[in-house]
PDB file of C-alpha atoms in Angstrom:
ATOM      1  CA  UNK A1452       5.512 -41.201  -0.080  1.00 74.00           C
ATOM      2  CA  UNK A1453       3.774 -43.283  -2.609  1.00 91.00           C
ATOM      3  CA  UNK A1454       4.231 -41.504  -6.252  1.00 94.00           C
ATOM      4  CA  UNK A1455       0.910 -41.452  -8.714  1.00 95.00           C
ATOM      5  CA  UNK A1456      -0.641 -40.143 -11.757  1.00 96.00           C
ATOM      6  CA  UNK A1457      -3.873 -38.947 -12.607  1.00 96.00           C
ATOM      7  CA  UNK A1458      -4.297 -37.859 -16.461  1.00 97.00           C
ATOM      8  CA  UNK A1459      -7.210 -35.266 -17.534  1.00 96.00           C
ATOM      9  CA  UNK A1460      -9.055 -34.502 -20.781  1.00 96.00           C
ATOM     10  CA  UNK A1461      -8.978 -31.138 -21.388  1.00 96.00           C
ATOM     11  CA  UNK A1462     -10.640 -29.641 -24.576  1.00 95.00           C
ATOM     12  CA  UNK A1463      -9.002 -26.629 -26.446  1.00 94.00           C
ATOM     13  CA  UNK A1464     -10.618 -23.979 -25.615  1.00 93.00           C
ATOM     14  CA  UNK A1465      -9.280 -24.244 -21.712  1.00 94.00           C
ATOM     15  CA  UNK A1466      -5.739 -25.814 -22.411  1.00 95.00           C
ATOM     16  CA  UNK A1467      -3.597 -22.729 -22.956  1.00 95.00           C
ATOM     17  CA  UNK A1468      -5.120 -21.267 -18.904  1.00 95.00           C
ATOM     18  CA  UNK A1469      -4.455 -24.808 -17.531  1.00 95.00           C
ATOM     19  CA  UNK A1470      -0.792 -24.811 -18.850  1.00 95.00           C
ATOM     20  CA  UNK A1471      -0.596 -21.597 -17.216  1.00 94.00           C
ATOM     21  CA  UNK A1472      -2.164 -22.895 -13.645  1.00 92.00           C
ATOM     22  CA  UNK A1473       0.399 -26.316 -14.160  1.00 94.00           C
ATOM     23  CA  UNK A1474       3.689 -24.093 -15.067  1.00 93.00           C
ATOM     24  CA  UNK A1475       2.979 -22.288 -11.605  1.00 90.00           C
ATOM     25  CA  UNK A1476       2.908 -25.636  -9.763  1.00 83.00           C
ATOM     26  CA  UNK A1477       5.652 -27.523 -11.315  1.00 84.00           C
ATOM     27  CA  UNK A1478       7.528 -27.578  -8.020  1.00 87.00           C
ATOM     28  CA  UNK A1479       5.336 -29.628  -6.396  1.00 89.00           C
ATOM     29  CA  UNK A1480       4.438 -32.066  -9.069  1.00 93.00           C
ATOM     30  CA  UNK A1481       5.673 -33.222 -12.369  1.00 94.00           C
ATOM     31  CA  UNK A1482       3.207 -32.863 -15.969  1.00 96.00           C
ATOM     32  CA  UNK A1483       2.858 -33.612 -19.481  1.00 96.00           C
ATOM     33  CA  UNK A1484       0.828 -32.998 -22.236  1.00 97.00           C
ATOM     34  CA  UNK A1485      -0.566 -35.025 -24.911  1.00 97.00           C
ATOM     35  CA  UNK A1486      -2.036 -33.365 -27.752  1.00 96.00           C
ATOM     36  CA  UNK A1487      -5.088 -34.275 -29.486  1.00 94.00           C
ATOM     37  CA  UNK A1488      -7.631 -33.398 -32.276  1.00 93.00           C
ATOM     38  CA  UNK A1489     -10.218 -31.977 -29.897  1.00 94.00           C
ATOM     39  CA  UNK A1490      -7.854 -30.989 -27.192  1.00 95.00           C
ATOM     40  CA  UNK A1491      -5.183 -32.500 -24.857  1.00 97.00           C
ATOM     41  CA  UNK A1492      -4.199 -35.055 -22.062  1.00 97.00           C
ATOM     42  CA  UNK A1493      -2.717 -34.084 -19.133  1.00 97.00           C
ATOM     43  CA  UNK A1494      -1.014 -36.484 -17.008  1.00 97.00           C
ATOM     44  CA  UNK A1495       0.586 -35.516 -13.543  1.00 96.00           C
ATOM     45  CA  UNK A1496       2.963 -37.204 -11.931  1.00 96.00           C
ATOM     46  CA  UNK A1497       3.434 -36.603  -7.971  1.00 95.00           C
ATOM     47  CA  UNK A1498       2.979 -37.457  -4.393  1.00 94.00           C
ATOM     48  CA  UNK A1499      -0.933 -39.326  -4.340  1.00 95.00           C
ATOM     49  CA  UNK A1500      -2.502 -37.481  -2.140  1.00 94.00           C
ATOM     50  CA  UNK A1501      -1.136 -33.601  -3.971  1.00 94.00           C
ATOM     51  CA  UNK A1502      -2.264 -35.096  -7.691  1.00 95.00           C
ATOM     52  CA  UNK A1503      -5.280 -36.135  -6.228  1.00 96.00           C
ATOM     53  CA  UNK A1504      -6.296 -33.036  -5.451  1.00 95.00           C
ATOM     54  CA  UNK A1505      -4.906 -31.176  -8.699  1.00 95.00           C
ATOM     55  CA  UNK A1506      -6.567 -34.031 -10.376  1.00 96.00           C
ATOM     56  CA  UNK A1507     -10.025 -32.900  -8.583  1.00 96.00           C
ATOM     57  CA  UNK A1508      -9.836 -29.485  -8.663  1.00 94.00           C
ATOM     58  CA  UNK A1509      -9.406 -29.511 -13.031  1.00 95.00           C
ATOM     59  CA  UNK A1510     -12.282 -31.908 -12.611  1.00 94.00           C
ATOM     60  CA  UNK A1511     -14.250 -29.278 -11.105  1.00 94.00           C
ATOM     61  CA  UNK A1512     -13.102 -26.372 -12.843  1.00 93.00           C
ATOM     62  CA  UNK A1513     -13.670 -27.884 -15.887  1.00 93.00           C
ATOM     63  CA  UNK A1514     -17.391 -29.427 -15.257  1.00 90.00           C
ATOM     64  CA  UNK A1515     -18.451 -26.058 -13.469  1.00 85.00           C
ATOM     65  CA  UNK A1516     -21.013 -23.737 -15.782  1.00 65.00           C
ATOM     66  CA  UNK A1517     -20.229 -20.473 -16.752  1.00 52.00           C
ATOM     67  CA  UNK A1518     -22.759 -17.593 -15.661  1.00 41.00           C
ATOM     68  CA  UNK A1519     -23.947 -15.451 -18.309  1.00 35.00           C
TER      69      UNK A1519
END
């Protein structure tokens, strides 16, 4: 199985819940994190076609608007 990685932005605010989500998955793909001013890089490391869809799914999580 070809190996990949995808890396996300994430700012601050929503690190410390995505480091939670990533702990819970680290059996089916490797991570790291990169700290920055305005928050972090996240790179996973995995089968394509499972960071793929990690890769999407913090994509969406993190472009989707909060209702007030």
């Amino acid at each position: 199985m070809t190996q990949a990685t995808y890396m996300s932005f994430v700012p601050k605010a929503k690190c410390a819940k995505l480091r939670e989500v990533l702990e819970a998955e680290k059996d089916t793909f490797q991570w790291r994190e990169r700290r920055t001013f305005k928050g972090s890089e996240f790179y996973l490391t995995g089968p394509s076609n499972v960071v793929r869809e990690a890769h999407e799914g913090i994509t969406l999580w993190l472009t989707r608007r909060e209702m007030s």
